[in-house]
Amino acid sequence: MKLSQAPGPIGVFDSGYGGLTILDGIRQLLPEYDYLYLGDNARAPYGPRSFDVVYEFTRQAVQRLFEMGCHLVILGCNTASAKALRTIQQIDLPQWDKDRRVLGVIRPTAEVIGSLTESRHVGVLATEGTIKSESYNLEIKKLYPDVQVSGVACPFWVPLVEYNEADSPGADYFVKKRIDQIMALDPQIDAIILGCTHYPLLMPKILKYLPAGVMVVPQGEYVAESLKSYLERHPEMEQQCSKGGTTHYLTTENPDKFKEQAQIFLHEPVEVENITLG
């Protein structure tokens, strides 16, 4: 794999559209950089897939973003962060280019949770794959051994968002069901992490059914703050990120479908290019 050494865009990868909420948070805080967003929409969702498959798909996407000039790639996908990040960091990066970096979305959220919970009881709402991986439990326990973590999978939440049903009366049933479930698991929870990047679009419904005093923690702003801090601490990487204020979008699906969905997440029209992975 021949990689360009010239500065390039910051890559943001997601299995589908949810990573657009991460991209949106990052762009609001760091608008001066160039960004390249890749959604593997043709093979989404990753949530129910095995570790091996998620790793292979994520690896292909990261490799493509590196080939397109990125030196730094953010996995804006909780499932990819849970199932593929560590292996890519430990096994693939040393072979590809030891100076390139791949970062995930779980660690930044875990780092901040200690300052957001007073009861030391935290909930995680996420896809089946992220909950089964126990990545949040492991990361939070490493940083804050005294914090109790309870997780619940919300399998219908992603389709509600992608089919533009997040505001519909039907969404109430599915949102209330999972919130009741997690609060029954541990009534002392005072902070809930939205461990899937689609879920912020269900925020009005989530807030409607959460007990008073329970804080909701969406990831976009925390991942953005973490990236800003990372670039300040690593000037050698910051210099490899080009600054033109542009964003380009790539999808493995139908570009027209991506444009339609991106409008839901970003509230602005986008131009998108189709690519093939694998």
PDB file of C-alpha atoms in Angstrom:
ATOM      1  CA  MET A   1       0.000   0.000   0.000  1.00  0.00           C
ATOM      2  CA  LYS A   2       1.627   3.247  -1.205  1.00  0.00           C
ATOM      3  CA  LEU A   3       0.536   6.182   0.946  1.00  0.00           C
ATOM      4  CA  SER A   4       0.924   9.889   0.283  1.00  0.00           C
ATOM      5  CA  GLN A   5       2.942  11.817   2.880  1.00  0.00           C
ATOM      6  CA  ALA A   6       1.302  15.170   2.003  1.00  0.00           C
ATOM      7  CA  PRO A   7      -1.197  16.580   4.535  1.00  0.00           C
ATOM      8  CA  GLY A   8      -4.722  15.289   3.969  1.00  0.00           C
ATOM      9  CA  PRO A   9      -8.263  15.369   5.366  1.00  0.00           C
ATOM     10  CA  ILE A  10      -9.364  13.879   8.690  1.00  0.00           C
ATOM     11  CA  GLY A  11     -11.231  10.669   7.884  1.00  0.00           C
ATOM     12  CA  VAL A  12     -14.497   9.805   9.632  1.00  0.00           C
ATOM     13  CA  PHE A  13     -15.804   6.275   9.119  1.00  0.00           C
ATOM     14  CA  ASP A  14     -19.168   4.777  10.009  1.00  0.00           C
ATOM     15  CA  SER A  15     -21.081   1.682   8.990  1.00  0.00           C
ATOM     16  CA  GLY A  16     -23.930   3.968   7.944  1.00  0.00           C
ATOM     17  CA  TYR A  17     -25.276   7.423   8.684  1.00  0.00           C
ATOM     18  CA  GLY A  18     -24.940   7.715  12.466  1.00  0.00           C
ATOM     19  CA  GLY A  19     -21.342   8.875  12.230  1.00  0.00           C
ATOM     20  CA  LEU A  20     -22.680  12.057  10.656  1.00  0.00           C
ATOM     21  CA  THR A  21     -23.657  13.147  14.204  1.00  0.00           C
ATOM     22  CA  ILE A  22     -19.986  12.692  15.191  1.00  0.00           C
ATOM     23  CA  LEU A  23     -18.787  14.550  12.095  1.00  0.00           C
ATOM     24  CA  ASP A  24     -21.255  17.348  12.843  1.00  0.00           C
ATOM     25  CA  GLY A  25     -19.932  17.733  16.399  1.00  0.00           C
ATOM     26  CA  ILE A  26     -16.319  17.753  15.205  1.00  0.00           C
ATOM     27  CA  ARG A  27     -16.955  20.268  12.404  1.00  0.00           C
ATOM     28  CA  GLN A  28     -18.726  22.661  14.760  1.00  0.00           C
ATOM     29  CA  LEU A  29     -15.689  22.724  17.053  1.00  0.00           C
ATOM     30  CA  LEU A  30     -12.950  22.380  14.393  1.00  0.00           C
ATOM     31  CA  PRO A  31     -14.361  23.930  11.189  1.00  0.00           C
ATOM     32  CA  GLU A  32     -10.973  24.817   9.702  1.00  0.00           C
ATOM     33  CA  TYR A  33      -9.947  21.235   8.794  1.00  0.00           C
ATOM     34  CA  ASP A  34     -10.801  19.162   5.716  1.00  0.00           C
ATOM     35  CA  TYR A  35     -12.916  16.051   6.308  1.00  0.00           C
ATOM     36  CA  LEU A  36     -13.572  12.870   4.333  1.00  0.00           C
ATOM     37  CA  TYR A  37     -16.629  10.892   5.492  1.00  0.00           C
ATOM     38  CA  LEU A  38     -17.070   7.264   4.446  1.00  0.00           C
ATOM     39  CA  GLY A  39     -20.307   5.391   5.131  1.00  0.00           C
ATOM     40  CA  ASP A  40     -20.350   1.645   4.420  1.00  0.00           C
ATOM     41  CA  ASN A  41     -24.103   1.876   3.922  1.00  0.00           C
ATOM     42  CA  ALA A  42     -24.313  -1.125   1.578  1.00  0.00           C
ATOM     43  CA  ARG A  43     -23.190  -3.453   4.394  1.00  0.00           C
ATOM     44  CA  ALA A  44     -24.875  -1.710   7.347  1.00  0.00           C
ATOM     45  CA  PRO A  45     -25.886  -2.361  10.049  1.00  0.00           C
ATOM     46  CA  TYR A  46     -22.730  -3.660  11.742  1.00  0.00           C
ATOM     47  CA  GLY A  47     -24.441  -4.094  15.148  1.00  0.00           C
ATOM     48  CA  PRO A  48     -25.546  -7.748  14.753  1.00  0.00           C
ATOM     49  CA  ARG A  49     -22.404  -8.875  12.847  1.00  0.00           C
ATOM     50  CA  SER A  50     -19.567 -10.962  14.321  1.00  0.00           C
ATOM     51  CA  PHE A  51     -16.291  -9.498  15.597  1.00  0.00           C
ATOM     52  CA  ASP A  52     -14.374 -10.960  12.641  1.00  0.00           C
ATOM     53  CA  VAL A  53     -16.698  -9.484  10.009  1.00  0.00           C
ATOM     54  CA  VAL A  54     -16.809  -6.038  11.650  1.00  0.00           C
ATOM     55  CA  TYR A  55     -13.005  -6.041  11.917  1.00  0.00           C
ATOM     56  CA  GLU A  56     -12.569  -6.980   8.236  1.00  0.00           C
ATOM     57  CA  PHE A  57     -15.083  -4.385   6.982  1.00  0.00           C
ATOM     58  CA  THR A  58     -13.614  -1.650   9.203  1.00  0.00           C
ATOM     59  CA  ARG A  59     -10.082  -2.548   8.150  1.00  0.00           C
ATOM     60  CA  GLN A  60     -11.033  -2.191   4.467  1.00  0.00           C
ATOM     61  CA  ALA A  61     -12.582   1.227   5.117  1.00  0.00           C
ATOM     62  CA  VAL A  62      -9.630   2.565   7.127  1.00  0.00           C
ATOM     63  CA  GLN A  63      -7.199   1.344   4.473  1.00  0.00           C
ATOM     64  CA  ARG A  64      -9.219   3.136   1.781  1.00  0.00           C
ATOM     65  CA  LEU A  65      -9.264   6.405   3.755  1.00  0.00           C
ATOM     66  CA  PHE A  66      -5.474   6.185   4.222  1.00  0.00           C
ATOM     67  CA  GLU A  67      -5.072   5.573   0.483  1.00  0.00           C
ATOM     68  CA  MET A  68      -7.160   8.700  -0.141  1.00  0.00           C
ATOM     69  CA  GLY A  69      -4.751  10.849   1.858  1.00  0.00           C
ATOM     70  CA  CYS A  70      -5.974  10.700   5.471  1.00  0.00           C
ATOM     71  CA  HIS A  71      -3.336  10.442   8.198  1.00  0.00           C
ATOM     72  CA  LEU A  72      -5.906  10.315  10.998  1.00  0.00           C
ATOM     73  CA  VAL A  73      -9.173   8.355  10.941  1.00  0.00           C
ATOM     74  CA  ILE A  74     -11.963   8.551  13.519  1.00  0.00           C
ATOM     75  CA  LEU A  75     -14.187   5.483  13.793  1.00  0.00           C
ATOM     76  CA  GLY A  76     -17.461   7.369  14.238  1.00  0.00           C
ATOM     77  CA  CYS A  77     -19.169   4.032  14.839  1.00  0.00           C
ATOM     78  CA  ASN A  78     -19.532   2.447  18.272  1.00  0.00           C
ATOM     79  CA  THR A  79     -19.686  -1.099  16.893  1.00  0.00           C
ATOM     80  CA  ALA A  80     -16.474  -0.617  14.863  1.00  0.00           C
ATOM     81  CA  SER A  81     -14.819   1.071  17.873  1.00  0.00           C
ATOM     82  CA  ALA A  82     -15.867  -1.877  20.069  1.00  0.00           C
ATOM     83  CA  LYS A  83     -15.019  -4.728  17.718  1.00  0.00           C
ATOM     84  CA  ALA A  84     -12.204  -3.511  15.439  1.00  0.00           C
ATOM     85  CA  LEU A  85     -10.288  -0.514  16.810  1.00  0.00           C
ATOM     86  CA  ARG A  86      -7.813  -2.319  19.057  1.00  0.00           C
ATOM     87  CA  THR A  87      -6.846  -4.930  16.450  1.00  0.00           C
ATOM     88  CA  ILE A  88      -6.320  -2.258  13.784  1.00  0.00           C
ATOM     89  CA  GLN A  89      -4.191  -0.184  16.180  1.00  0.00           C
ATOM     90  CA  GLN A  90      -2.068  -3.126  17.314  1.00  0.00           C
ATOM     91  CA  ILE A  91      -1.763  -5.256  14.177  1.00  0.00           C
ATOM     92  CA  ASP A  92      -2.512  -3.232  11.028  1.00  0.00           C
ATOM     93  CA  LEU A  93      -1.090   0.240  11.721  1.00  0.00           C
ATOM     94  CA  PRO A  94       2.496  -0.990  12.355  1.00  0.00           C
ATOM     95  CA  GLN A  95       2.370  -2.777   8.965  1.00  0.00           C
ATOM     96  CA  TRP A  96       0.714   0.067   7.014  1.00  0.00           C
ATOM     97  CA  ASP A  97       2.372   3.174   8.454  1.00  0.00           C
ATOM     98  CA  LYS A  98       3.373   3.565  12.102  1.00  0.00           C
ATOM     99  CA  ASP A  99       2.783   7.342  11.912  1.00  0.00           C
ATOM    100  CA  ARG A 100      -0.921   7.092  10.971  1.00  0.00           C
ATOM    101  CA  ARG A 101      -3.587   6.954  13.663  1.00  0.00           C
ATOM    102  CA  VAL A 102      -7.066   5.503  14.156  1.00  0.00           C
ATOM    103  CA  LEU A 103      -9.187   6.713  17.090  1.00  0.00           C
ATOM    104  CA  GLY A 104     -12.591   5.553  18.338  1.00  0.00           C
ATOM    105  CA  VAL A 105     -15.641   7.061  20.039  1.00  0.00           C
ATOM    106  CA  ILE A 106     -15.885   4.885  23.159  1.00  0.00           C
ATOM    107  CA  ARG A 107     -12.796   6.075  25.037  1.00  0.00           C
ATOM    108  CA  PRO A 108     -13.626   9.843  24.882  1.00  0.00           C
ATOM    109  CA  THR A 109     -17.119   9.151  26.242  1.00  0.00           C
ATOM    110  CA  ALA A 110     -15.774   6.859  28.980  1.00  0.00           C
ATOM    111  CA  GLU A 111     -13.213   9.498  29.998  1.00  0.00           C
ATOM    112  CA  VAL A 112     -15.833  12.175  30.563  1.00  0.00           C
ATOM    113  CA  ILE A 113     -18.461  10.073  32.371  1.00  0.00           C
ATOM    114  CA  GLY A 114     -16.655  10.183  35.737  1.00  0.00           C
ATOM    115  CA  SER A 115     -17.289  13.916  36.000  1.00  0.00           C
ATOM    116  CA  LEU A 116     -20.957  13.615  34.940  1.00  0.00           C
ATOM    117  CA  THR A 117     -22.271  11.028  37.428  1.00  0.00           C
ATOM    118  CA  GLU A 118     -22.809  11.762  41.116  1.00  0.00           C
ATOM    119  CA  SER A 119     -24.498   8.481  42.048  1.00  0.00           C
ATOM    120  CA  ARG A 120     -21.657   6.507  40.310  1.00  0.00           C
ATOM    121  CA  HIS A 121     -24.345   4.491  38.491  1.00  0.00           C
ATOM    122  CA  VAL A 122     -24.270   4.843  34.696  1.00  0.00           C
ATOM    123  CA  GLY A 123     -26.425   3.430  31.895  1.00  0.00           C
ATOM    124  CA  VAL A 124     -25.480   2.635  28.290  1.00  0.00           C
ATOM    125  CA  LEU A 125     -28.055   2.416  25.494  1.00  0.00           C
ATOM    126  CA  ALA A 126     -26.480   0.989  22.327  1.00  0.00           C
ATOM    127  CA  THR A 127     -26.695  -1.622  19.571  1.00  0.00           C
ATOM    128  CA  GLU A 128     -26.589  -5.311  20.353  1.00  0.00           C
ATOM    129  CA  GLY A 129     -22.967  -5.571  19.155  1.00  0.00           C
ATOM    130  CA  THR A 130     -21.727  -2.743  21.383  1.00  0.00           C
ATOM    131  CA  ILE A 131     -23.578  -4.056  24.464  1.00  0.00           C
ATOM    132  CA  LYS A 132     -22.327  -7.636  23.926  1.00  0.00           C
ATOM    133  CA  SER A 133     -18.737  -6.419  23.520  1.00  0.00           C
ATOM    134  CA  GLU A 134     -18.924  -4.797  26.994  1.00  0.00           C
ATOM    135  CA  SER A 135     -16.526  -2.147  25.677  1.00  0.00           C
ATOM    136  CA  TYR A 136     -18.107   0.658  27.697  1.00  0.00           C
ATOM    137  CA  ASN A 137     -18.027  -1.394  30.900  1.00  0.00           C
ATOM    138  CA  LEU A 138     -14.345  -2.227  30.370  1.00  0.00           C
ATOM    139  CA  GLU A 139     -13.247   1.319  29.461  1.00  0.00           C
ATOM    140  CA  ILE A 140     -15.217   2.936  32.300  1.00  0.00           C
ATOM    141  CA  LYS A 141     -13.995   0.380  34.875  1.00  0.00           C
ATOM    142  CA  LYS A 142     -10.374   1.036  33.833  1.00  0.00           C
ATOM    143  CA  LEU A 143     -10.791   4.756  34.465  1.00  0.00           C
ATOM    144  CA  TYR A 144     -13.365   4.730  37.292  1.00  0.00           C
ATOM    145  CA  PRO A 145     -13.409   1.389  39.172  1.00  0.00           C
ATOM    146  CA  ASP A 146     -16.172   2.655  41.496  1.00  0.00           C
ATOM    147  CA  VAL A 147     -18.722   3.317  38.717  1.00  0.00           C
ATOM    148  CA  GLN A 148     -21.465   0.721  38.136  1.00  0.00           C
ATOM    149  CA  VAL A 149     -22.374   0.283  34.447  1.00  0.00           C
ATOM    150  CA  SER A 150     -25.637  -1.227  33.128  1.00  0.00           C
ATOM    151  CA  GLY A 151     -26.294  -1.661  29.417  1.00  0.00           C
ATOM    152  CA  VAL A 152     -29.394  -2.318  27.317  1.00  0.00           C
ATOM    153  CA  ALA A 153     -29.506  -3.021  23.569  1.00  0.00           C
ATOM    154  CA  CYS A 154     -32.053  -0.998  21.544  1.00  0.00           C
ATOM    155  CA  PRO A 155     -32.424  -2.943  18.284  1.00  0.00           C
ATOM    156  CA  PHE A 156     -35.265  -0.894  16.777  1.00  0.00           C
ATOM    157  CA  TRP A 157     -33.845   2.560  17.408  1.00  0.00           C
ATOM    158  CA  VAL A 158     -31.554   2.718  14.333  1.00  0.00           C
ATOM    159  CA  PRO A 159     -34.324   1.805  11.833  1.00  0.00           C
ATOM    160  CA  LEU A 160     -36.623   4.399  13.458  1.00  0.00           C
ATOM    161  CA  VAL A 161     -34.047   7.085  12.663  1.00  0.00           C
ATOM    162  CA  GLU A 162     -33.129   5.823   9.191  1.00  0.00           C
ATOM    163  CA  TYR A 163     -36.758   5.514   8.101  1.00  0.00           C
ATOM    164  CA  ASN A 164     -37.356   9.064   9.327  1.00  0.00           C
ATOM    165  CA  GLU A 165     -39.744   7.851  12.038  1.00  0.00           C
ATOM    166  CA  ALA A 166     -37.874   9.423  14.983  1.00  0.00           C
ATOM    167  CA  ASP A 167     -40.667  11.972  15.532  1.00  0.00           C
ATOM    168  CA  SER A 168     -43.547   9.545  14.939  1.00  0.00           C
ATOM    169  CA  PRO A 169     -45.950   8.366  17.671  1.00  0.00           C
ATOM    170  CA  GLY A 170     -44.786   4.800  16.965  1.00  0.00           C
ATOM    171  CA  ALA A 171     -41.284   5.684  18.142  1.00  0.00           C
ATOM    172  CA  ASP A 172     -42.612   6.420  21.650  1.00  0.00           C
ATOM    173  CA  TYR A 173     -43.335   2.757  22.341  1.00  0.00           C
ATOM    174  CA  PHE A 174     -39.796   1.576  21.472  1.00  0.00           C
ATOM    175  CA  VAL A 175     -38.032   4.431  23.267  1.00  0.00           C
ATOM    176  CA  LYS A 176     -40.114   4.149  26.450  1.00  0.00           C
ATOM    177  CA  LYS A 177     -39.669   0.354  26.530  1.00  0.00           C
ATOM    178  CA  ARG A 178     -35.843   0.528  26.594  1.00  0.00           C
ATOM    179  CA  ILE A 179     -35.688   3.444  29.037  1.00  0.00           C
ATOM    180  CA  ASP A 180     -38.051   1.642  31.431  1.00  0.00           C
ATOM    181  CA  GLN A 181     -35.865  -1.455  31.037  1.00  0.00           C
ATOM    182  CA  ILE A 182     -32.579   0.274  31.899  1.00  0.00           C
ATOM    183  CA  MET A 183     -34.049   2.212  34.833  1.00  0.00           C
ATOM    184  CA  ALA A 184     -35.537  -1.042  36.189  1.00  0.00           C
ATOM    185  CA  LEU A 185     -32.080  -2.673  35.913  1.00  0.00           C
ATOM    186  CA  ASP A 186     -30.604   0.058  38.107  1.00  0.00           C
ATOM    187  CA  PRO A 187     -32.881   2.804  39.492  1.00  0.00           C
ATOM    188  CA  GLN A 188     -29.806   4.694  40.790  1.00  0.00           C
ATOM    189  CA  ILE A 189     -28.575   5.577  37.282  1.00  0.00           C
ATOM    190  CA  ASP A 190     -28.089   9.352  36.958  1.00  0.00           C
ATOM    191  CA  ALA A 191     -26.305   9.490  33.562  1.00  0.00           C
ATOM    192  CA  ILE A 192     -27.049   7.560  30.378  1.00  0.00           C
ATOM    193  CA  ILE A 193     -24.566   7.281  27.504  1.00  0.00           C
ATOM    194  CA  LEU A 194     -26.105   7.131  24.038  1.00  0.00           C
ATOM    195  CA  GLY A 195     -23.686   4.497  22.752  1.00  0.00           C
ATOM    196  CA  CYS A 196     -24.885   4.653  19.162  1.00  0.00           C
ATOM    197  CA  THR A 197     -24.450   7.673  16.936  1.00  0.00           C
ATOM    198  CA  HIS A 198     -28.029   7.461  15.595  1.00  0.00           C
ATOM    199  CA  TYR A 199     -29.612   7.900  18.996  1.00  0.00           C
ATOM    200  CA  PRO A 200     -29.216  11.704  19.397  1.00  0.00           C
ATOM    201  CA  LEU A 201     -31.925  12.041  16.732  1.00  0.00           C
ATOM    202  CA  LEU A 202     -34.319  10.392  19.208  1.00  0.00           C
ATOM    203  CA  MET A 203     -33.374  12.897  21.935  1.00  0.00           C
ATOM    204  CA  PRO A 204     -36.834  14.542  22.308  1.00  0.00           C
ATOM    205  CA  LYS A 205     -38.415  11.115  22.959  1.00  0.00           C
ATOM    206  CA  ILE A 206     -35.558   9.991  25.231  1.00  0.00           C
ATOM    207  CA  LEU A 207     -35.894  13.102  27.396  1.00  0.00           C
ATOM    208  CA  LYS A 208     -39.675  12.651  27.476  1.00  0.00           C
ATOM    209  CA  TYR A 209     -39.446   9.218  29.151  1.00  0.00           C
ATOM    210  CA  LEU A 210     -36.334   9.569  31.297  1.00  0.00           C
ATOM    211  CA  PRO A 211     -36.881  10.279  35.001  1.00  0.00           C
ATOM    212  CA  ALA A 212     -36.078  13.836  36.115  1.00  0.00           C
ATOM    213  CA  GLY A 213     -32.453  14.303  37.126  1.00  0.00           C
ATOM    214  CA  VAL A 214     -31.020  11.687  34.747  1.00  0.00           C
ATOM    215  CA  MET A 215     -28.498  13.235  32.369  1.00  0.00           C
ATOM    216  CA  VAL A 216     -28.182  12.132  28.731  1.00  0.00           C
ATOM    217  CA  VAL A 217     -24.677  11.937  27.254  1.00  0.00           C
ATOM    218  CA  PRO A 218     -24.593  12.085  23.424  1.00  0.00           C
ATOM    219  CA  GLN A 219     -21.141  11.541  21.974  1.00  0.00           C
ATOM    220  CA  GLY A 220     -20.621  14.217  19.307  1.00  0.00           C
ATOM    221  CA  GLU A 221     -19.429  17.075  21.511  1.00  0.00           C
ATOM    222  CA  TYR A 222     -17.240  14.850  23.728  1.00  0.00           C
ATOM    223  CA  VAL A 223     -15.554  13.165  20.759  1.00  0.00           C
ATOM    224  CA  ALA A 224     -14.957  16.628  19.248  1.00  0.00           C
ATOM    225  CA  GLU A 225     -13.400  17.935  22.494  1.00  0.00           C
ATOM    226  CA  SER A 226     -11.248  14.813  22.715  1.00  0.00           C
ATOM    227  CA  LEU A 227     -10.043  15.249  19.110  1.00  0.00           C
ATOM    228  CA  LYS A 228      -9.229  18.922  19.719  1.00  0.00           C
ATOM    229  CA  SER A 229      -7.189  17.945  22.785  1.00  0.00           C
ATOM    230  CA  TYR A 230      -5.486  15.120  20.831  1.00  0.00           C
ATOM    231  CA  LEU A 231      -4.388  17.482  18.038  1.00  0.00           C
ATOM    232  CA  GLU A 232      -3.072  19.991  20.590  1.00  0.00           C
ATOM    233  CA  ARG A 233      -1.017  17.239  22.271  1.00  0.00           C
ATOM    234  CA  HIS A 234       0.245  15.818  18.950  1.00  0.00           C
ATOM    235  CA  PRO A 235       1.407  18.748  16.774  1.00  0.00           C
ATOM    236  CA  GLU A 236       3.129  16.288  14.415  1.00  0.00           C
ATOM    237  CA  MET A 237      -0.314  14.821  13.563  1.00  0.00           C
ATOM    238  CA  GLU A 238      -2.028  18.219  13.527  1.00  0.00           C
ATOM    239  CA  GLN A 239       0.388  19.336  10.793  1.00  0.00           C
ATOM    240  CA  GLN A 240      -0.641  16.313   8.698  1.00  0.00           C
ATOM    241  CA  CYS A 241      -4.304  17.449   8.693  1.00  0.00           C
ATOM    242  CA  SER A 242      -5.066  19.800   5.801  1.00  0.00           C
ATOM    243  CA  LYS A 243      -7.033  22.968   6.484  1.00  0.00           C
ATOM    244  CA  GLY A 244      -9.416  24.046   3.752  1.00  0.00           C
ATOM    245  CA  GLY A 245     -12.715  23.799   5.618  1.00  0.00           C
ATOM    246  CA  THR A 246     -14.076  21.256   3.098  1.00  0.00           C
ATOM    247  CA  THR A 247     -16.063  18.038   3.606  1.00  0.00           C
ATOM    248  CA  HIS A 248     -16.375  15.227   1.065  1.00  0.00           C
ATOM    249  CA  TYR A 249     -18.725  12.268   1.391  1.00  0.00           C
ATOM    250  CA  LEU A 250     -18.320   8.695   0.161  1.00  0.00           C
ATOM    251  CA  THR A 251     -20.835   5.836   0.360  1.00  0.00           C
ATOM    252  CA  THR A 252     -20.863   2.177  -0.666  1.00  0.00           C
ATOM    253  CA  GLU A 253     -24.633   2.515  -1.301  1.00  0.00           C
ATOM    254  CA  ASN A 254     -26.768   4.484  -3.724  1.00  0.00           C
ATOM    255  CA  PRO A 255     -25.627   8.158  -3.572  1.00  0.00           C
ATOM    256  CA  ASP A 256     -29.226   9.431  -3.874  1.00  0.00           C
ATOM    257  CA  LYS A 257     -30.247   7.415  -0.820  1.00  0.00           C
ATOM    258  CA  PHE A 258     -27.250   8.794   1.092  1.00  0.00           C
ATOM    259  CA  LYS A 259     -28.165  12.380   0.162  1.00  0.00           C
ATOM    260  CA  GLU A 260     -31.699  11.855   1.437  1.00  0.00           C
ATOM    261  CA  GLN A 261     -30.505  10.366   4.754  1.00  0.00           C
ATOM    262  CA  ALA A 262     -27.715  12.916   5.250  1.00  0.00           C
ATOM    263  CA  GLN A 263     -30.364  15.627   5.121  1.00  0.00           C
ATOM    264  CA  ILE A 264     -31.996  14.047   8.227  1.00  0.00           C
ATOM    265  CA  PHE A 265     -28.702  14.068  10.146  1.00  0.00           C
ATOM    266  CA  LEU A 266     -27.071  17.287   8.934  1.00  0.00           C
ATOM    267  CA  HIS A 267     -30.023  19.425   7.779  1.00  0.00           C
ATOM    268  CA  GLU A 268     -28.032  20.490   4.716  1.00  0.00           C
ATOM    269  CA  PRO A 269     -27.653  19.149   1.164  1.00  0.00           C
ATOM    270  CA  VAL A 270     -24.484  17.145   0.456  1.00  0.00           C
ATOM    271  CA  GLU A 271     -22.662  15.888  -2.639  1.00  0.00           C
ATOM    272  CA  VAL A 272     -21.638  12.242  -2.380  1.00  0.00           C
ATOM    273  CA  GLU A 273     -19.543   9.813  -4.399  1.00  0.00           C
ATOM    274  CA  ASN A 274     -20.081   6.042  -4.645  1.00  0.00           C
ATOM    275  CA  ILE A 275     -17.156   3.689  -3.917  1.00  0.00           C
ATOM    276  CA  THR A 276     -16.724  -0.072  -3.480  1.00  0.00           C
ATOM    277  CA  LEU A 277     -14.966  -1.756  -0.552  1.00  0.00           C
ATOM    278  CA  GLY A 278     -13.705  -5.336  -0.364  1.00  0.00           C
TER     279      GLY A 278
END
